[in-house]
GROMACS .gro file of C-alpha atoms in nm:
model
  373
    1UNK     CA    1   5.603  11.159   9.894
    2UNK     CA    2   5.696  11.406  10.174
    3UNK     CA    3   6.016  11.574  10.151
    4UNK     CA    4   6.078  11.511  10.549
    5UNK     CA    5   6.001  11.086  10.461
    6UNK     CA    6   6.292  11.044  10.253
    7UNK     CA    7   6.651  10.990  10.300
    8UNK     CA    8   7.008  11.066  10.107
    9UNK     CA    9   7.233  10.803   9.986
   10UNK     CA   10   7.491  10.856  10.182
   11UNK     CA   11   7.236  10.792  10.462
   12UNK     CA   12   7.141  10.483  10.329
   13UNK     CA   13   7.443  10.398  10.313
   14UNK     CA   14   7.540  10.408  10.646
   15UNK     CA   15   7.244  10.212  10.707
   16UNK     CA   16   7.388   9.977  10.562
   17UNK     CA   17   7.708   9.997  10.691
   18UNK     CA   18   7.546   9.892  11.032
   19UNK     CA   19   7.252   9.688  10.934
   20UNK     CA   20   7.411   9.464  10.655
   21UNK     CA   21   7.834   9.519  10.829
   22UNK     CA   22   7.685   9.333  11.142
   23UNK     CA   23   7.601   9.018  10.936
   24UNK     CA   24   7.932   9.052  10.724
   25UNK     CA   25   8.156   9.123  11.039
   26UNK     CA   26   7.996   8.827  11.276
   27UNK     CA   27   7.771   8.590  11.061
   28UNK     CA   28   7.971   8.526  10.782
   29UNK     CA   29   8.340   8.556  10.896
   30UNK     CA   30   8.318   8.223  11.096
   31UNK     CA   31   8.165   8.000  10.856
   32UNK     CA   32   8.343   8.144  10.553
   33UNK     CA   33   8.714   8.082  10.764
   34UNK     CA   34   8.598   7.746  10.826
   35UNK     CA   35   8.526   7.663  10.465
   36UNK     CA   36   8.826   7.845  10.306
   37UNK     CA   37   9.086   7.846  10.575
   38UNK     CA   38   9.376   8.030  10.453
   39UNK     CA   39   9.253   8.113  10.110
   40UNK     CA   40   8.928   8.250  10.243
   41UNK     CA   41   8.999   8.611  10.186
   42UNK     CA   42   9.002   8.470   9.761
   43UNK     CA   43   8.647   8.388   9.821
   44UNK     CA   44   8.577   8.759   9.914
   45UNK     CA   45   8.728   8.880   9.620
   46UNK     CA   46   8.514   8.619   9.398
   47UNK     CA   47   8.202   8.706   9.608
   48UNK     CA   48   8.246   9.116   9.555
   49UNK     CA   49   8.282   9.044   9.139
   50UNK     CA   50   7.962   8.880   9.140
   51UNK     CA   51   7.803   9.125   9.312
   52UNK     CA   52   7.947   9.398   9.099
   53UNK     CA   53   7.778   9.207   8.823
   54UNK     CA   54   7.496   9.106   8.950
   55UNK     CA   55   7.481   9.542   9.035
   56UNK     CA   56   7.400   9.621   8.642
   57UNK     CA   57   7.061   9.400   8.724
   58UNK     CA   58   6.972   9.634   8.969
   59UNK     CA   59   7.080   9.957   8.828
   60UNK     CA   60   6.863   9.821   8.539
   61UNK     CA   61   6.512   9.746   8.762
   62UNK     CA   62   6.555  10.087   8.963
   63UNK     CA   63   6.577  10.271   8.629
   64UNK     CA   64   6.222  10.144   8.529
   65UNK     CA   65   6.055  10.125   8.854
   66UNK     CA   66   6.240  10.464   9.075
   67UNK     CA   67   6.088  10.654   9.241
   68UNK     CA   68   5.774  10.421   9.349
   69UNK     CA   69   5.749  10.165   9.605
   70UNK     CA   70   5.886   9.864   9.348
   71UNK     CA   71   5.589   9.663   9.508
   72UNK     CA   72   5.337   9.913   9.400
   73UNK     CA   73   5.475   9.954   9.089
   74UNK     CA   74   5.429   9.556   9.039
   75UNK     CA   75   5.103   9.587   9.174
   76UNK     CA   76   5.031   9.848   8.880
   77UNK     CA   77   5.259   9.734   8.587
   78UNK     CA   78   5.181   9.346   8.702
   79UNK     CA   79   4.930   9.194   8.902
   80UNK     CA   80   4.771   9.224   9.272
   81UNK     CA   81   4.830   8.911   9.313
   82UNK     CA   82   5.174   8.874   9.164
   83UNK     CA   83   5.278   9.155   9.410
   84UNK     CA   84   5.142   8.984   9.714
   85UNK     CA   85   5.301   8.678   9.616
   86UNK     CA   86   5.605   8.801   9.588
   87UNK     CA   87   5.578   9.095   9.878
   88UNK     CA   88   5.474   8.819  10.158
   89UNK     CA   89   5.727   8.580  10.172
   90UNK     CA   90   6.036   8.863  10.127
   91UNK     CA   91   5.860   9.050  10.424
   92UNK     CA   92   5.891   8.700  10.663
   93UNK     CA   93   6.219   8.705  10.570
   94UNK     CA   94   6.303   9.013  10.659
   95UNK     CA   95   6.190   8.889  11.006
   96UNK     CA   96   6.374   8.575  10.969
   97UNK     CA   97   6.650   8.742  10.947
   98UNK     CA   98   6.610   8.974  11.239
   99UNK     CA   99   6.522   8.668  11.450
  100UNK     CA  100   6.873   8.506  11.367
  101UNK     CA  101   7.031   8.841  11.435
  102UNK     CA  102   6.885   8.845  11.758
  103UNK     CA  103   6.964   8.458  11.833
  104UNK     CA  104   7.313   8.553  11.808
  105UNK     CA  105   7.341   8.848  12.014
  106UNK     CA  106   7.154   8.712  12.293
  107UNK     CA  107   7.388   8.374  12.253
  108UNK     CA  108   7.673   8.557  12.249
  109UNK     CA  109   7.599   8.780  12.531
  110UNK     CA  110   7.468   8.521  12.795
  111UNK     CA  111   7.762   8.307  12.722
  112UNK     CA  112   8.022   8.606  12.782
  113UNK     CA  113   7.866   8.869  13.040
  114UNK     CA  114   7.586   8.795  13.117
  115UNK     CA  115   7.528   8.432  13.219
  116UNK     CA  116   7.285   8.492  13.497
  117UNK     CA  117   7.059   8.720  13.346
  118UNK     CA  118   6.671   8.540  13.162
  119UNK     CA  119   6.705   8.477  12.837
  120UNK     CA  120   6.334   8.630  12.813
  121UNK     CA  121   6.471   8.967  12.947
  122UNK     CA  122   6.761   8.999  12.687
  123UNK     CA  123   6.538   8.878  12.430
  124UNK     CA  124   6.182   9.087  12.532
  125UNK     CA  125   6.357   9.444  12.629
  126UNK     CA  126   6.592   9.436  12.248
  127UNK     CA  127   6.306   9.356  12.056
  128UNK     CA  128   6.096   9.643  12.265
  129UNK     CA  129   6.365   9.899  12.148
  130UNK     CA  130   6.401   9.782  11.825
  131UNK     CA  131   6.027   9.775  11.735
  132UNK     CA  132   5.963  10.166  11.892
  133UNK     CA  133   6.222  10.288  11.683
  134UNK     CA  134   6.089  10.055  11.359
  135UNK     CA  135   5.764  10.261  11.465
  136UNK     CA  136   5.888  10.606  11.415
  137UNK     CA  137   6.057  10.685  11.045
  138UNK     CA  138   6.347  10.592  10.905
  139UNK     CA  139   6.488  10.959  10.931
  140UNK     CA  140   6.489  10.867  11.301
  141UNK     CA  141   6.654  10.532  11.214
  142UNK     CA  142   6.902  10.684  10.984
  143UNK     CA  143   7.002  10.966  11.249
  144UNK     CA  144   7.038  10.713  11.532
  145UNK     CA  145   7.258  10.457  11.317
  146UNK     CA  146   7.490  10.755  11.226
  147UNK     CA  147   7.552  10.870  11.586
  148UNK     CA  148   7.588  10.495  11.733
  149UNK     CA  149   7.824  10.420  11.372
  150UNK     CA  150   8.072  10.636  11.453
  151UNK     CA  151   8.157  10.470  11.769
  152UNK     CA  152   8.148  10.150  11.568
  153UNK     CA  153   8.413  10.259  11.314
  154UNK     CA  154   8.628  10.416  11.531
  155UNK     CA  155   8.627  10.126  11.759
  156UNK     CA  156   8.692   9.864  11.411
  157UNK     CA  157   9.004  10.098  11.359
  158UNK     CA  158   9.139  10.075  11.660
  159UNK     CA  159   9.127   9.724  11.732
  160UNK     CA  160   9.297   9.677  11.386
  161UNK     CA  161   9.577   9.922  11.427
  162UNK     CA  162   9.620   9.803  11.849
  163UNK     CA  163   9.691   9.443  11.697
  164UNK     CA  164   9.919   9.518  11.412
  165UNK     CA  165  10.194   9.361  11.657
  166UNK     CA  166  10.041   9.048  11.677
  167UNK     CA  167   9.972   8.989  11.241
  168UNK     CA  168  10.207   8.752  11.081
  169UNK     CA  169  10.108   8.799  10.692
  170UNK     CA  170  10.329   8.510  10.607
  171UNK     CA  171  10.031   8.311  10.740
  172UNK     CA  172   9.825   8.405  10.452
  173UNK     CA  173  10.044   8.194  10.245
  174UNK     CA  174  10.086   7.936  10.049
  175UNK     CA  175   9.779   8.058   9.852
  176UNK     CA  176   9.553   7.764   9.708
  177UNK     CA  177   9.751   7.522   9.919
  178UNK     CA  178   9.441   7.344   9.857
  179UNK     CA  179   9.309   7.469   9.521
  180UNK     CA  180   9.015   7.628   9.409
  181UNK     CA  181   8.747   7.424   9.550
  182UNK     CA  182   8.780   7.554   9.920
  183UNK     CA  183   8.749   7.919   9.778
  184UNK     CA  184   8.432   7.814   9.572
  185UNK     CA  185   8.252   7.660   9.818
  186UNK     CA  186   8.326   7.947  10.074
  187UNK     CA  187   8.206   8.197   9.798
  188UNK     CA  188   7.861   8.138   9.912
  189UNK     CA  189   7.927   8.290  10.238
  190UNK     CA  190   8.002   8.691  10.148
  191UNK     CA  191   7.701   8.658   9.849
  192UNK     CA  192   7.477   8.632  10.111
  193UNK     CA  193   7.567   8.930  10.307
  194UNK     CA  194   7.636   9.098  10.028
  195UNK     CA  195   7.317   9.001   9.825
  196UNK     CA  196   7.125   9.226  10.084
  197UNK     CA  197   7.199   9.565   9.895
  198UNK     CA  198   6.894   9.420   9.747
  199UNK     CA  199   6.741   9.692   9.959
  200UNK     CA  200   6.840   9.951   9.752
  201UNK     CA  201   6.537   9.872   9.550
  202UNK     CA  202   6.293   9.771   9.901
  203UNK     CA  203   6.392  10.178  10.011
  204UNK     CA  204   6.433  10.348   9.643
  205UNK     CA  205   6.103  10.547   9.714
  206UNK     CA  206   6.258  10.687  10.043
  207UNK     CA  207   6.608  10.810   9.883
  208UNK     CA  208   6.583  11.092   9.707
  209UNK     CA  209   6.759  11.146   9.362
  210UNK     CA  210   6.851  10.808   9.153
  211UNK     CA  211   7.066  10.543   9.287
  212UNK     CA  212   7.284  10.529   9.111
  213UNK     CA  213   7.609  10.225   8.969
  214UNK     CA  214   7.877  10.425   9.143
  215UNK     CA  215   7.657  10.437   9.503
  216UNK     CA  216   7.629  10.054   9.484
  217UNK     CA  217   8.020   9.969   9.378
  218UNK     CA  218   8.078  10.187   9.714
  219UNK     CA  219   7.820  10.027   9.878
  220UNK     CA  220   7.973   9.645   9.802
  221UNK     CA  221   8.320   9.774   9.867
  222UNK     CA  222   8.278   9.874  10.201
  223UNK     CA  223   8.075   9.578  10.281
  224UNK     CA  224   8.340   9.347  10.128
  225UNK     CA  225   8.573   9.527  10.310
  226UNK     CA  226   8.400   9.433  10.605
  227UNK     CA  227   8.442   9.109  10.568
  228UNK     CA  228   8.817   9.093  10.421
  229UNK     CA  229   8.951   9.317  10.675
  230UNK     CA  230   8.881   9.092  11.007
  231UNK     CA  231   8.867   8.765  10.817
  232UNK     CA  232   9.251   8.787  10.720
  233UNK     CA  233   9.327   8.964  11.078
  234UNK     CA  234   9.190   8.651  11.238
  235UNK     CA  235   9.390   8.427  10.998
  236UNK     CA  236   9.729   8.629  11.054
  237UNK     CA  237   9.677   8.682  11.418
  238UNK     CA  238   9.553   8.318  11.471
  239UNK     CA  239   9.644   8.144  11.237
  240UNK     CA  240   9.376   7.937  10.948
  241UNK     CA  241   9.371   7.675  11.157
  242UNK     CA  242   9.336   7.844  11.500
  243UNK     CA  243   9.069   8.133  11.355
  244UNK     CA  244   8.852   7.827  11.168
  245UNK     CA  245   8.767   7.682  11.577
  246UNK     CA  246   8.661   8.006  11.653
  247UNK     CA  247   8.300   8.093  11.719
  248UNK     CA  248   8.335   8.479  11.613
  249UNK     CA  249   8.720   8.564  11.468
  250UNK     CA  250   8.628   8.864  11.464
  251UNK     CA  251   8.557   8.963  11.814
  252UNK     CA  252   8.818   8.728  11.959
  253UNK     CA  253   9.039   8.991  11.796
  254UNK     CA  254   8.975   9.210  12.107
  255UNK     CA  255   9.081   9.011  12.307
  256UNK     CA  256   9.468   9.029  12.258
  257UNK     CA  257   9.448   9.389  12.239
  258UNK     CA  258   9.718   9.534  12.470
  259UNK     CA  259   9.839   9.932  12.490
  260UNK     CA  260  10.191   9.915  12.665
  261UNK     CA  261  10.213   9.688  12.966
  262UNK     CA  262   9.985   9.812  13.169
  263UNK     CA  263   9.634   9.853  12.902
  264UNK     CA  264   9.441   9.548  12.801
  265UNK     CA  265   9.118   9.323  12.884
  266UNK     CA  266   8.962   9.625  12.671
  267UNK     CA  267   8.743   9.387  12.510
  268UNK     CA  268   8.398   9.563  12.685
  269UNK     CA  269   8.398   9.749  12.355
  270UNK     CA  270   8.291   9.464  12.152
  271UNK     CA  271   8.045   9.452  12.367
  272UNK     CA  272   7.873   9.832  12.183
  273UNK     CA  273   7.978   9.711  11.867
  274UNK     CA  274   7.764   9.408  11.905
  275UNK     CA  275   7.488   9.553  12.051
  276UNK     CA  276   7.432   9.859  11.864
  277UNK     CA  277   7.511   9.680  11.545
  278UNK     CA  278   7.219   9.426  11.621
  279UNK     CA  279   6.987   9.718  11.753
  280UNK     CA  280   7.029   9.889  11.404
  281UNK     CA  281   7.015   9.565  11.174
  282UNK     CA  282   6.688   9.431  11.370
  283UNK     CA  283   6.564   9.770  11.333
  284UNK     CA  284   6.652   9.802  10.946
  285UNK     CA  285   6.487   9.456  10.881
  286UNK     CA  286   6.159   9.559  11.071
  287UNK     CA  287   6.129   9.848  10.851
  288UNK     CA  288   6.184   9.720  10.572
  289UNK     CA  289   5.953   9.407  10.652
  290UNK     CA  290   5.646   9.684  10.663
  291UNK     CA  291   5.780   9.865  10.307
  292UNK     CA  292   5.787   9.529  10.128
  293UNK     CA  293   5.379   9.521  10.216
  294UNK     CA  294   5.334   9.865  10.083
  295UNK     CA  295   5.043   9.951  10.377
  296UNK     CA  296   4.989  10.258  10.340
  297UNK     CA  297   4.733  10.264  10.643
  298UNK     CA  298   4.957  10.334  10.966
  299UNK     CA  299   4.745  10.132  11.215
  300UNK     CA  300   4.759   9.799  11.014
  301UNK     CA  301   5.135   9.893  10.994
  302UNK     CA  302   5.185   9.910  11.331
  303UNK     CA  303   4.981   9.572  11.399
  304UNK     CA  304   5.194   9.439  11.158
  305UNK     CA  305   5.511   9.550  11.326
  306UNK     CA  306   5.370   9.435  11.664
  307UNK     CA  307   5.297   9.073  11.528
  308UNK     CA  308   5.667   9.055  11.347
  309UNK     CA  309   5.767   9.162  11.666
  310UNK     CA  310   5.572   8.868  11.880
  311UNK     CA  311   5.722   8.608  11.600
  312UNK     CA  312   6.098   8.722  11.657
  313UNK     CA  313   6.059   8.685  12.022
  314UNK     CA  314   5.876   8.299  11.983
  315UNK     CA  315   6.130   8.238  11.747
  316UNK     CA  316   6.393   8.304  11.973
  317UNK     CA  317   6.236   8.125  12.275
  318UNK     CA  318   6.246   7.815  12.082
  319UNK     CA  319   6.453   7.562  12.224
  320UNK     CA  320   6.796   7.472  11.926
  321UNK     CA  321   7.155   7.362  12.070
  322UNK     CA  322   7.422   7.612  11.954
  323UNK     CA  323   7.560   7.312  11.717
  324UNK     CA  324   7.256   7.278  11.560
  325UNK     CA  325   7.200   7.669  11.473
  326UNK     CA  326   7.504   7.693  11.377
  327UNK     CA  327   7.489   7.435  11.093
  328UNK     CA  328   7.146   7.595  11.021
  329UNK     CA  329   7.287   7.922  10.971
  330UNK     CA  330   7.565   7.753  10.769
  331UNK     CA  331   7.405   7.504  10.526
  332UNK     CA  332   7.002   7.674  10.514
  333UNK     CA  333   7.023   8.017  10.629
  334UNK     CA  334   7.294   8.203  10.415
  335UNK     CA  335   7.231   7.972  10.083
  336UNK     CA  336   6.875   7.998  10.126
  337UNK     CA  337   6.915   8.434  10.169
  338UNK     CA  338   7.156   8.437   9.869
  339UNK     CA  339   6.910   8.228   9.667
  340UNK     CA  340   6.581   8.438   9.737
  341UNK     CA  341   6.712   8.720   9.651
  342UNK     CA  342   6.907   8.631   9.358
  343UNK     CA  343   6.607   8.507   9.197
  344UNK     CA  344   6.415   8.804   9.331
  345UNK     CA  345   6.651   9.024   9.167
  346UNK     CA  346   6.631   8.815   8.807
  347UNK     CA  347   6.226   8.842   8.842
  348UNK     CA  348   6.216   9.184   8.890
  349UNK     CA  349   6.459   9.206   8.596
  350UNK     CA  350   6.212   8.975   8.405
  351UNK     CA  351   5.922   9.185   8.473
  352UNK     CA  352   6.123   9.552   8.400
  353UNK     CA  353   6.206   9.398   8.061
  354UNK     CA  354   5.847   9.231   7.943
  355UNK     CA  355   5.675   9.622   8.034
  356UNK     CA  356   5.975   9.780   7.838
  357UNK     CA  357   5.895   9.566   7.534
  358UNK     CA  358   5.524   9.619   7.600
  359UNK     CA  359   5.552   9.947   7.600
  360UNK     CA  360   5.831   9.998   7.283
  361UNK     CA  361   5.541   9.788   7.090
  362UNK     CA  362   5.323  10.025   7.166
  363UNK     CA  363   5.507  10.318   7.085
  364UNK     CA  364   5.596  10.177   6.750
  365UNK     CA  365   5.216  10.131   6.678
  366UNK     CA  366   5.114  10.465   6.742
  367UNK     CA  367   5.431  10.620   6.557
  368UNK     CA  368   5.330  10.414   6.257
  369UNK     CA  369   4.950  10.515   6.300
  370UNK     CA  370   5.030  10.870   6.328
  371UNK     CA  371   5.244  10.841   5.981
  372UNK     CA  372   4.933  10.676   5.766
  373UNK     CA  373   4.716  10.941   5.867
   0.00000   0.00000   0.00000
């Protein structure tokens, strides 16, 4: 593997940042409000100590399989067919979940600023951008997220610190007004966002050095913080009730923003934080849709990339109500996410442990044929 082909992990981890943040800060926030109402920043704590957990799993598989392509290494260590099996169906969901990324964006945006424009144009000339820069390397990616992320976070800090005149935290209480069951149930929500650091193992062949326990905690914090920080502005700014009829908390937020008397309607910078948030996780999910196949010939990857990008573009031209995609986001999308890759995770786990056994036999064979002789 070329030197100039890999990445760091503190690159990778602004990659995430943008790529899996979007999903945290847009997808999840409203769905997870609406399930937990005022105890829905409990389910985020929950959420982040199964992750933690679920981290040793994957500390453990990138152990046995770094630094190779963990498809490859199946390929070897397994089967052919066992890694195709497995390979195909986590690639079309990478594009899945591009295609929902871009269903929102293009949702949101006609419906705010830009009512009159084709929905084929928004669609078409995002999908364009996003599939030249999948085509180039993700050195480019990773050096284009970090100069658009720094806008991003900048912007997230000061629309938190512009509103801290508006946040009533007596709102967050009384906590479990309603018991545990509301925080259960929206548990689901932040696992599947958070579940995506699953790509740790996807990319481990392009980050140089090991990946290590203490990159993923940081990882998961950040990402849970993501999600906590705007989830309990909404509710303290809003109120549960108020932030639960809310399409995106999170960017309604901008909307009270107000510097002095004469400063406001400075919501327009939502509008970069959306788009270059959905640029970068579209992106990210393109990529990784091609390093899930392990092609190592570049013209079947680019036909690849070309046809991935075709489906995302006929998946978005499909005709679905907003009321209906958003109770498919709700009760398939996000359980169906968390639940792939959880058992992804556990088969990879399975398959790490049955070689390690395989191979300690064999070790303790030879040792004990090397001390008869």
């Amino acid at each position: 593997m070329k030197r100039y082909d890999t990445i760091s992990i503190v690159q990778i981890s602004f990659l995430f940042m943008t790529a899996i943040g979007l999903k945290n800060h847009v997808t999840v926030i409203p769905h997870l409000v609406a399930a937990g109402k005022r105890d829905a920043w409990i389910s985020v704590l929950f959420a982040l100590v199964c992750i933690l957990i679920w981290g040793f799993l994957i500390k453990y598989i990138h152990k046995a399989t770094a630094p190779d392509n963990i498809f490859e290494w199946i390929e070897k260590q397994i089967n052919k067919k066992v890694k195709w099996f497995i390979s195909i169906p986590c690639s079309l969901l990478c594009v899945f979940l591009g295609a929902v990324t871009l269903k929102e964006m293009v949702s949101w945006t006609s419906v705010t600023y830009l009512p009159f424009t084709p929905i084929f144009f928004l669609i078409a000339s995002l999908v364009g951008l996003c599939l030249f820069l999948a085509l180039t390397s993700l050195q480019t990616i990773v050096t284009v997220n970090t100069l658009v992320l720094i806008a991003i976070v900048v912007f997230g800090f000061f629309v938190a610190f512009a509103n801290l005149q508006f946040k009533d935290y007596s709102l967050l209480k009384p906590i479990l007004e309603h018991g545990f069951r509301p925080v259960i149930e929206g548990t689901i929500f932040p696992l599947s966002g958070l579940v995506e650091l699953i790509a740790f193992l996807f990319l481990q062949h392009k980050v140089h050095g090991k990946i290590t326990y203490k990159a993923f905690l940081i990882n998961a914090l950040i990402l849970s913080w993501l999600i906590f920080g705007p989830l309990t502005g909404s509710i303290i700014e809003f109120g549960p009730m108020e932030a639960a009829r809310q399409k995106y908390p999170a960017f309604e937020e901008w909307g009270i923003v107000t510097l002095g008397r004469f400063i406001e309607h400075v919501d327009f910078l939502s509008i970069y934080q959306w788009i270059t948030g959905a640029l970068i996780r579209i992106t990210f999910f393109l990529f990784v849709s091609i390093e899930v196949l392990a092609l190592k010939d570049n013209r079947k990857r680019k036909v690849v990339l070309l046809i991935y990008a075709l489906i995302i573009i006929i998946l978005n031209l499909l005709p679905m109500s907003e009321f209906l995609f958003y109770r498919f986001i709700k009760q398939i999308m996000m359980p169906a996410t968390f639940g792939f890759f959880l058992f992804l995770s556990i088969l990879l786990g399975l398959f790490v442990f049955i070689k390690n056994r395989t191979k300690r036999r064999l070790n303790y064979v030879q040792d004990q044929e090397e001390t008869t002789t």
